[in-house]
mmCIF file of C-alpha atoms in Angstrom:
data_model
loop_
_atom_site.group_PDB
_atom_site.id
_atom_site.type_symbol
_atom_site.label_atom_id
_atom_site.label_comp_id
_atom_site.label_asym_id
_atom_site.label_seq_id
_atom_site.Cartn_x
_atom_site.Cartn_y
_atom_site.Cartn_z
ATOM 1 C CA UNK A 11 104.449 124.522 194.875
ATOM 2 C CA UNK A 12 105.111 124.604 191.065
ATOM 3 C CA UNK A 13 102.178 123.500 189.037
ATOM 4 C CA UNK A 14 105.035 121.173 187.346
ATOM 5 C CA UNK A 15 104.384 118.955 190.535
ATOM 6 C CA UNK A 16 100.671 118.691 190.448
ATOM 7 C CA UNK A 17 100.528 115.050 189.737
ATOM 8 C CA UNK A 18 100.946 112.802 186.238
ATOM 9 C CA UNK A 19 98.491 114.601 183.290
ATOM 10 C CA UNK A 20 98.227 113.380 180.471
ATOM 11 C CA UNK A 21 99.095 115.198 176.832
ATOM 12 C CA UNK A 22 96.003 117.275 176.670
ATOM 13 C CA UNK A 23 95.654 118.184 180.017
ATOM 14 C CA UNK A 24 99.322 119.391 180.364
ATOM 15 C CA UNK A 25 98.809 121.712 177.109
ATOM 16 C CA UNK A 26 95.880 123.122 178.571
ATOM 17 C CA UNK A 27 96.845 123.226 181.756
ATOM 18 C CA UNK A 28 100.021 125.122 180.767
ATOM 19 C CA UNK A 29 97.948 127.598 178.939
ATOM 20 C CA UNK A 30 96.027 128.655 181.718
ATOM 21 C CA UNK A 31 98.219 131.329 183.162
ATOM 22 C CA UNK A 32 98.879 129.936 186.383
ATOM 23 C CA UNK A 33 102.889 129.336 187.595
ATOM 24 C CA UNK A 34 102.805 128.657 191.306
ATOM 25 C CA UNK A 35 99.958 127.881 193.662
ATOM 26 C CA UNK A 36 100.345 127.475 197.500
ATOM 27 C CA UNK A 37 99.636 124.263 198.912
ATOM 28 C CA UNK A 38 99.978 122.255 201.915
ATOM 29 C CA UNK A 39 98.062 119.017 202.520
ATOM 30 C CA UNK A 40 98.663 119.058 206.261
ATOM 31 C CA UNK A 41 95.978 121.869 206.569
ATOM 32 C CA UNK A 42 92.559 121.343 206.296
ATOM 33 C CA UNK A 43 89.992 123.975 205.445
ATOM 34 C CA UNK A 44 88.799 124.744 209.037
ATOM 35 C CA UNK A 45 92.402 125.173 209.412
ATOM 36 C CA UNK A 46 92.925 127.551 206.985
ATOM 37 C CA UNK A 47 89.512 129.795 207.869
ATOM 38 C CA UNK A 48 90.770 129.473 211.625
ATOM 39 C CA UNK A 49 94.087 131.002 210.613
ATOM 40 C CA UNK A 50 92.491 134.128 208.412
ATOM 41 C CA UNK A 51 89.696 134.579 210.956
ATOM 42 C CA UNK A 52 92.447 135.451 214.024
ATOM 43 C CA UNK A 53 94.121 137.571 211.583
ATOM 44 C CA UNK A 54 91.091 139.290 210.817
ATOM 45 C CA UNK A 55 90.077 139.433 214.136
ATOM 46 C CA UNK A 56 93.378 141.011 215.510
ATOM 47 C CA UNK A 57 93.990 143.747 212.280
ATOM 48 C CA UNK A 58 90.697 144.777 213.628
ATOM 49 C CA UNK A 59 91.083 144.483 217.626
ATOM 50 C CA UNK A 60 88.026 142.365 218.506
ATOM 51 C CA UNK A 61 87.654 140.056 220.675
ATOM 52 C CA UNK A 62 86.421 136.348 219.263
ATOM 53 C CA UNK A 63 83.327 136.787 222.289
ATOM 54 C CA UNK A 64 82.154 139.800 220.477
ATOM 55 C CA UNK A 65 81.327 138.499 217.515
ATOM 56 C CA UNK A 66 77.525 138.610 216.798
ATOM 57 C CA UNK A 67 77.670 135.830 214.077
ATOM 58 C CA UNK A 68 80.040 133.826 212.540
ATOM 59 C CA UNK A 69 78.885 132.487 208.671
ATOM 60 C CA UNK A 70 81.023 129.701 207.278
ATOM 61 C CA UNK A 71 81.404 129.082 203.163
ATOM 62 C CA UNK A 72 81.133 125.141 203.532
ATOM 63 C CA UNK A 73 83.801 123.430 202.019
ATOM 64 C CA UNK A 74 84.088 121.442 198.830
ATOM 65 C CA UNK A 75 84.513 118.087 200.923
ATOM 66 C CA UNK A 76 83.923 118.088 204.788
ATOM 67 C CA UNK A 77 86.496 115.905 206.850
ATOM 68 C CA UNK A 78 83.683 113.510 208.527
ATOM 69 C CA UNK A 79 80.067 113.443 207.606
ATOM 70 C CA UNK A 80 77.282 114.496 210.322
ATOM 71 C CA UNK A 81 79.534 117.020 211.940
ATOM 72 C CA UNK A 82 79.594 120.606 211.611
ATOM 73 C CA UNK A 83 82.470 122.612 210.798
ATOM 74 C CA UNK A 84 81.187 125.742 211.781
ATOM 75 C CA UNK A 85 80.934 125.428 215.108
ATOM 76 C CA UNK A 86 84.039 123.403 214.760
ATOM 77 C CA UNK A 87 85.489 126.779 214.266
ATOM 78 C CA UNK A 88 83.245 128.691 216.436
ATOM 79 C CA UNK A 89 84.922 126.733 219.045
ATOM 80 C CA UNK A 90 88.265 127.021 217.990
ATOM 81 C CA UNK A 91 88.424 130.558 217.755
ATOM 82 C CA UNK A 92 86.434 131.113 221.092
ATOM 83 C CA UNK A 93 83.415 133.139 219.119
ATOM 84 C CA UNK A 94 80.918 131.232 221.783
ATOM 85 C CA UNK A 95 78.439 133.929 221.752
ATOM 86 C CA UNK A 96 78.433 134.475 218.284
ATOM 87 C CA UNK A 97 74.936 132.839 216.036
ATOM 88 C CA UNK A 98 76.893 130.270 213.639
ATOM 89 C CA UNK A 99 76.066 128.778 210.564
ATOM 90 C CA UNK A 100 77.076 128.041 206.742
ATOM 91 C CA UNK A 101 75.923 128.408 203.720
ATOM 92 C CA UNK A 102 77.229 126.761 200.001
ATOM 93 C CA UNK A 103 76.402 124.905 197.218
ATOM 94 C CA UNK A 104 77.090 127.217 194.239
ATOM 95 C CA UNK A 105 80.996 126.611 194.197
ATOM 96 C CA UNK A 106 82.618 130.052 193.868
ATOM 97 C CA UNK A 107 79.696 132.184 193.741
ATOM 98 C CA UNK A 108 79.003 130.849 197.056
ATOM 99 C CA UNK A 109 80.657 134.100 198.757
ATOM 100 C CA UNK A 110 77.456 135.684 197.925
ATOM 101 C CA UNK A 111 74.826 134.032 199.922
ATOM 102 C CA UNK A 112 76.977 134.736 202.565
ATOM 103 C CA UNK A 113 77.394 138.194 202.461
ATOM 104 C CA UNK A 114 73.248 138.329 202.108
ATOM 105 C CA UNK A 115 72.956 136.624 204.674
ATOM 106 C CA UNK A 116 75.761 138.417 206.795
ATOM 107 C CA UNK A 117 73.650 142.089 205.325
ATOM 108 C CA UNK A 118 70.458 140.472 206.465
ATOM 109 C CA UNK A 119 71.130 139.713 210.323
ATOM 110 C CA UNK A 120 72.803 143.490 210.572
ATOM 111 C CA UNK A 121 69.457 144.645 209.016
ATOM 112 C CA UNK A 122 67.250 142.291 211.298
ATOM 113 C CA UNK A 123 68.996 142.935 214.374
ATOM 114 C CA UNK A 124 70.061 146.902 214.925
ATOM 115 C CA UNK A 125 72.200 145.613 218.408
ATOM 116 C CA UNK A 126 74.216 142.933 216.061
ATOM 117 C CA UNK A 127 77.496 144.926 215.124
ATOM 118 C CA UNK A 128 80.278 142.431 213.910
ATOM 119 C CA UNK A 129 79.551 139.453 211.566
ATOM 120 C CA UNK A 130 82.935 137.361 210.454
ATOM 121 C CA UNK A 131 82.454 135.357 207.236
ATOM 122 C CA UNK A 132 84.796 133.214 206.146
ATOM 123 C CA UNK A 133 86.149 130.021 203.772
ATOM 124 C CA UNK A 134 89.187 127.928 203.942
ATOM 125 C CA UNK A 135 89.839 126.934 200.055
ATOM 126 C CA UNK A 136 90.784 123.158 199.572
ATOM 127 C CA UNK A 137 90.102 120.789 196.667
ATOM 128 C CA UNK A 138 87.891 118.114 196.602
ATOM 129 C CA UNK A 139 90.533 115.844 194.803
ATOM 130 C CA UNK A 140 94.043 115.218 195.152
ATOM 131 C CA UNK A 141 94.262 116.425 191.528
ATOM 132 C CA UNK A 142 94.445 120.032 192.297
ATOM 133 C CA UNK A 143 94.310 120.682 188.267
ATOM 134 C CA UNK A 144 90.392 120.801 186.834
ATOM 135 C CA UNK A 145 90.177 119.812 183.232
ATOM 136 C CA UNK A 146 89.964 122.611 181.335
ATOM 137 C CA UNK A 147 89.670 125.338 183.928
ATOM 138 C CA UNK A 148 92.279 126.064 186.246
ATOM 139 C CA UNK A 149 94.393 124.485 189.258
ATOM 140 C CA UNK A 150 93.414 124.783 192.743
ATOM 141 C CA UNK A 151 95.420 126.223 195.353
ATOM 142 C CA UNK A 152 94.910 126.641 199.249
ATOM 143 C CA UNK A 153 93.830 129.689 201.068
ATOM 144 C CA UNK A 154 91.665 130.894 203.762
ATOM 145 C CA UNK A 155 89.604 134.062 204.129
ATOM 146 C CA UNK A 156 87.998 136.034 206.556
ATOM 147 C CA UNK A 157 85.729 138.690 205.687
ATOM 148 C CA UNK A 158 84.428 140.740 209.332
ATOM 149 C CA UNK A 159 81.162 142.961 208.323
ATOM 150 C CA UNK A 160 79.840 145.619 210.279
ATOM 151 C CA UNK A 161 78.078 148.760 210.354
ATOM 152 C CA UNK A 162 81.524 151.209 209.317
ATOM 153 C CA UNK A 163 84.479 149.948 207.122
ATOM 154 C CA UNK A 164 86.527 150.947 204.678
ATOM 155 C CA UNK A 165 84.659 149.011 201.897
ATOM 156 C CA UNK A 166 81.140 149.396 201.620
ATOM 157 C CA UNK A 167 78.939 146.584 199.562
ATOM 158 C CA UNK A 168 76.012 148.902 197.759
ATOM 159 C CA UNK A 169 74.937 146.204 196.103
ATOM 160 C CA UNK A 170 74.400 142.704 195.444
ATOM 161 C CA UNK A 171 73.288 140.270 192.221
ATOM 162 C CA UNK A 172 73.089 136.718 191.790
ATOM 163 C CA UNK A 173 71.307 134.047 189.113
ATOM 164 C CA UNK A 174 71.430 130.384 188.487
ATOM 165 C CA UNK A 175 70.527 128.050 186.277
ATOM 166 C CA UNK A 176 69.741 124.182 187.168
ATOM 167 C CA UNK A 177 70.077 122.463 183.917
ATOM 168 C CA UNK A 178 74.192 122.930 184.697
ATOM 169 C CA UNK A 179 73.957 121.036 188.389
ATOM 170 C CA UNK A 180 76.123 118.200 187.760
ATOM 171 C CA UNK A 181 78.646 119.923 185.349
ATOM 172 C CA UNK A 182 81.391 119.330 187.086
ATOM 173 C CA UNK A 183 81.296 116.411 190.331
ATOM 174 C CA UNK A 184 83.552 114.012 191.995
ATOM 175 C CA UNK A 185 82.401 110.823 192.162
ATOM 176 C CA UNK A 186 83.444 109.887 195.374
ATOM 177 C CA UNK A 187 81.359 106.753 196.613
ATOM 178 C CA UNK A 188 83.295 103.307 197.095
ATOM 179 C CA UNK A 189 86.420 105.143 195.918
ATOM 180 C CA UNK A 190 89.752 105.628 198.217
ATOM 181 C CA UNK A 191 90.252 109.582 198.329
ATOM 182 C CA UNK A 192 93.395 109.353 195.835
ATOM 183 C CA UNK A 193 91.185 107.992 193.409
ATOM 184 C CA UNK A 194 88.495 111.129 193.710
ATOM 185 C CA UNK A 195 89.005 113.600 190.600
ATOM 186 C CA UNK A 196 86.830 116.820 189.407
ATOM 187 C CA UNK A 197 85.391 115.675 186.126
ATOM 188 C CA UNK A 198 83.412 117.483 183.681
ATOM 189 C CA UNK A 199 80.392 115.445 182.214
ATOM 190 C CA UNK A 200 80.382 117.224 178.831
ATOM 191 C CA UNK A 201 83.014 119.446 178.163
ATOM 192 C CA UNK A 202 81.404 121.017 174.926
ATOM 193 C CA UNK A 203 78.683 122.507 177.138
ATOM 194 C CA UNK A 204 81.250 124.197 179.487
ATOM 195 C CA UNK A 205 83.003 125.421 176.386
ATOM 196 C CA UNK A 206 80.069 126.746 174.600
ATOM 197 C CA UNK A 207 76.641 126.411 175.848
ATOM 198 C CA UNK A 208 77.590 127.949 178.732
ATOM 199 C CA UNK A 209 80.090 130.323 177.741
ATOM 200 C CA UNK A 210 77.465 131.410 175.495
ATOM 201 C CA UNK A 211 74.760 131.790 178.854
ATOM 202 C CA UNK A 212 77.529 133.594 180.953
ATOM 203 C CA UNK A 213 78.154 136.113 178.065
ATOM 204 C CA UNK A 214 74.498 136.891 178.251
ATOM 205 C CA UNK A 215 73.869 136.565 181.583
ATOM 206 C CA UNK A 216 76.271 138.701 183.034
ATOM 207 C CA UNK A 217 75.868 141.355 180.480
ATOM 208 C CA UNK A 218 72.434 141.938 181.358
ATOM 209 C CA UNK A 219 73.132 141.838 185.299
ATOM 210 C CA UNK A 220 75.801 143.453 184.709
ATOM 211 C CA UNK A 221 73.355 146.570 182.525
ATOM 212 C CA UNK A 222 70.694 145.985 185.547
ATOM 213 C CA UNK A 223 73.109 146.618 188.412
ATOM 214 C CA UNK A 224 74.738 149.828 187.269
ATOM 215 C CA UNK A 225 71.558 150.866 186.115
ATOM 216 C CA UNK A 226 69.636 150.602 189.585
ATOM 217 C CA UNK A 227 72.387 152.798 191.221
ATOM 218 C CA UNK A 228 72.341 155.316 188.339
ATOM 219 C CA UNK A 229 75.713 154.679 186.862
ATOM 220 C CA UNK A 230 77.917 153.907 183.865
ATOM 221 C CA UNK A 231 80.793 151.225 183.378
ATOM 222 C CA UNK A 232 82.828 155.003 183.206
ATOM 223 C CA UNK A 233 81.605 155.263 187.008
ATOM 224 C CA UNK A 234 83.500 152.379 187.794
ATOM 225 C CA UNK A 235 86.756 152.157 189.140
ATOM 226 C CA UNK A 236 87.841 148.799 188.206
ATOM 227 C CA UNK A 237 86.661 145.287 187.672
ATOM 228 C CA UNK A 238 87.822 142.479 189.445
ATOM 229 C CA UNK A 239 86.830 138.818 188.611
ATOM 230 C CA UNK A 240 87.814 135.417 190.012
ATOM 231 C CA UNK A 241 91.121 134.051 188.889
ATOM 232 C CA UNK A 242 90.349 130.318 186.617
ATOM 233 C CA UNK A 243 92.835 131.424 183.854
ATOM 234 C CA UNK A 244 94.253 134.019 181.508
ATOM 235 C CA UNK A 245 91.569 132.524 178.651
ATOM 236 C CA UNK A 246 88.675 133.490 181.162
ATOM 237 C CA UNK A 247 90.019 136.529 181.972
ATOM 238 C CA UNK A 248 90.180 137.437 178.208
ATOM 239 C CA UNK A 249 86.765 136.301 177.729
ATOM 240 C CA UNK A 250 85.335 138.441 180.669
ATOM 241 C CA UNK A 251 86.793 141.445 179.428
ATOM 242 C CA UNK A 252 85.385 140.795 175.742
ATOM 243 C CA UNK A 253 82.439 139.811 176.470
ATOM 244 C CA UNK A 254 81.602 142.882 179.126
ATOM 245 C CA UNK A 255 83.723 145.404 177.129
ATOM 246 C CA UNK A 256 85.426 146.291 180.379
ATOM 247 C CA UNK A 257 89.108 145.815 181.498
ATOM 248 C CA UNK A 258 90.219 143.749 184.958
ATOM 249 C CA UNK A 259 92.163 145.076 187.229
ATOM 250 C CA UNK A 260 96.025 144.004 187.082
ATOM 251 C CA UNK A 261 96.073 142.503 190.393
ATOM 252 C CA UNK A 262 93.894 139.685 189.157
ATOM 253 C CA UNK A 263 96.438 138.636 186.460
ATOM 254 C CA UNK A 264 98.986 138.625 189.194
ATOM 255 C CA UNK A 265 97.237 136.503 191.708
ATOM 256 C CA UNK A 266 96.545 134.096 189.202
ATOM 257 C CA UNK A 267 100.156 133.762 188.442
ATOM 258 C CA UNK A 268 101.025 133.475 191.980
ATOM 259 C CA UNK A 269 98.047 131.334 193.496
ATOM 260 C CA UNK A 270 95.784 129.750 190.685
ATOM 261 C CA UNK A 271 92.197 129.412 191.851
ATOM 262 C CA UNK A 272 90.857 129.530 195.441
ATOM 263 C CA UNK A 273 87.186 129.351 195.059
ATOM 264 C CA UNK A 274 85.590 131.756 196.782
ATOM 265 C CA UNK A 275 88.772 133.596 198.059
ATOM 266 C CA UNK A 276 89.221 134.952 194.727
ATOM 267 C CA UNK A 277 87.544 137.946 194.328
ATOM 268 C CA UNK A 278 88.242 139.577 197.935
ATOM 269 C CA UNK A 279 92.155 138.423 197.456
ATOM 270 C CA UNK A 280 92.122 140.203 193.734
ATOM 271 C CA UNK A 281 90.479 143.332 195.333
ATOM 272 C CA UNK A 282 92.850 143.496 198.625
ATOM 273 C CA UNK A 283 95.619 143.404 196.156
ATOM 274 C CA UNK A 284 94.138 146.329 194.187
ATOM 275 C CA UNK A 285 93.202 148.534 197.021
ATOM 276 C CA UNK A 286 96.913 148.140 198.187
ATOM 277 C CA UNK A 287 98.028 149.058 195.218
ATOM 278 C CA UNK A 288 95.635 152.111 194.822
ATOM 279 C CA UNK A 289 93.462 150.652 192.289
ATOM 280 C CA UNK A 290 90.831 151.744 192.146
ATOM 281 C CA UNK A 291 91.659 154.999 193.964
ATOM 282 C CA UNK A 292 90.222 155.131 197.335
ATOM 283 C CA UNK A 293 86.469 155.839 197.681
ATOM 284 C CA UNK A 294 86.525 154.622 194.214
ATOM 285 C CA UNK A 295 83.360 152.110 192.984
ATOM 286 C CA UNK A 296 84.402 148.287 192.108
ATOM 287 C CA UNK A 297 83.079 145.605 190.372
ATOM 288 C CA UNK A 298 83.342 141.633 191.588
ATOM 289 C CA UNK A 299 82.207 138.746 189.352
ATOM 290 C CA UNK A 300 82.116 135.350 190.327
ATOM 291 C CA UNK A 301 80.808 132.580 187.876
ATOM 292 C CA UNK A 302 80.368 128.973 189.223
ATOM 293 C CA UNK A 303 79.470 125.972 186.603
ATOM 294 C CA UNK A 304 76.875 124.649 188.556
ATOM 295 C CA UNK A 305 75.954 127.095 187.307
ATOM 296 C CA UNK A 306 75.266 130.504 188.879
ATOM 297 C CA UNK A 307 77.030 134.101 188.633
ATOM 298 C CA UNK A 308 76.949 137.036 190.521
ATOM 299 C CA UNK A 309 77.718 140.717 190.937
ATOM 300 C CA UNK A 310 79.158 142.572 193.781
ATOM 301 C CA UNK A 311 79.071 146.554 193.595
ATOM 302 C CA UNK A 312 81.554 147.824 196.191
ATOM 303 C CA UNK A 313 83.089 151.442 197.066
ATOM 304 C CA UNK A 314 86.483 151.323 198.933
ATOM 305 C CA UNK A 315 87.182 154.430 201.666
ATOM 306 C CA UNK A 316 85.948 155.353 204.702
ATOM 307 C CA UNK A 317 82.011 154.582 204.903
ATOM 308 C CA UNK A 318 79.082 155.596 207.566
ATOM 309 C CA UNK A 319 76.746 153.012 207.160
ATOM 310 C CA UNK A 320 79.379 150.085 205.466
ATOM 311 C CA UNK A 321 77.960 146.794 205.460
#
């Protein structure tokens, strides 16, 4: 749907809103997130030509809001897709950087157990609020993903970093007690903090992982193919890119354009594009950040092409 259509803002929220670099976002309020996972999970599971039984595990990125308290979505969709023999759980709580507990834990069960050989991961991407626009960041979209780990592939995850910091834990919330859903919105308790106190932390932050990482594997940002970063807006994109001296890949620019912000998703969706469109060239080395406001950031050093040992 349009942005345009995203509910009534006021002034200020429309002018930043329409500053953000975001034109279209898909939608559709008759899915629901196990939905969506469901959906990119087959998909995965057919590009690659396994069976739902022969999945090992099956880790779920919780969503934002579950659809009844008590139950448990993951098995929800352990039963949906048939993956009955697979070990299922789900991780969360760190918004978008939350893909990254999940891929440690995904790289520690194919560590622990040397006859596990296929774990899926996946997220279906909805709001927590019927506002889909997050004053000042970015709009939400829909999406699922499914990521399907294993021992060969043609991207191979050398290595993995992630911080957080507590003070930031109730940035951004929903207050969602005594309140009909259409009522719920994403607030942010004190907007000059996200603008500058923790601007300020992420610059630092992620430079220094960002030194550490390459560092530990004995490279340069020249070794690196590309960089690919969540898509919030064209502001954060700019301020990555200053504040790391580095330049994004095109196909996150586009993606924000075309989808807005899909928690999670982002990253893999920005680097699918990329490889598709040869950047970085294959067997190249990539670079995926993710920053949540809770907050917490992380660092994901991949290398696209045929792997031995790809996890």
């Amino acid at each position: 749907m349009p942005i345009a259509e995203v509910r009534t803002l006021d002034e200020t929220e429309r002018a930043t809103r329409d500053r953000l670099g975001i034109e279209t976002i898909r939608a559709d309020d008759r899915l629901d997130s196990v939905t969506l996972a469901e959906r990119a999970a087959r998909l995965a599971l057919d590009r690659a030509g396994l069976d739902a039984r022969a999945v090992g595990a099956l880790v779920m990125v919780e969503s934002r809001v579950q659809e009844t308290f008590l139950s448990s979505e993951v098995t929800r969709l352990q039963q949906r897709l048939g993956a009955e023999n697979a070990l299922a759980f789900s991780v969360g709580g760190l918004g978008c950087v939350s893909i990254t507990p999940a891929l440690l834990a995904a790289r520690g069960l194919l560590a622990a157990d040397p006859a596990l050989d296929d774990v899926l991961v996946v997220h279906g991407s909805k709001p927590a609020a019927a506002l889909r626009y997050r004053h000042p960041v970015t709009v939400n979209g829909d999406g699922g993903q499914a990521l399907l780990l294993s021992r060969r592939g043609q991207i191979r995850i050398r290595d993995i970093a992630q911080l957080t910091n507590g003070r930031y834990w109730d940035l951004f919330h929903v207050d969602y007690r005594d309140r009909p859903t259409a009522q719920w919105r994403e607030q942010c308790t004190e907007p000059e903090t996200y603008s500058f106190r923790l601007a300020v932390e992420t610059r630092n932050r992620l430079s220094s992982m960002l030194d550490d990482l390459l560092r530990r594997n004995g490279l340069g940002r020249g070794d690196v193919g590309g960089f690919v970063s969540q898509n919030l807006s064209a502001g954060s994109f700019a301020f990555l890119e200053d504040a790391l001296d580095i330049e994004l890949l095109p196909a996150c620019r586009e993606n924000l354009r075309r989808y807005g912000h899909l928690g999670p998703n982002d990253v893999f969706l920005n680097l699918g594009t990329a490889l598709d469109r040869g950047e970085p060239a294959p067997g190249g080395l990539a670079v995926l950040i993710n920053v949540s406001p809770v907050a917490a950031w992380s660092l994901l050093l991949v290398e696209t092409g045929p792997q031995e040992d790809a996890a």
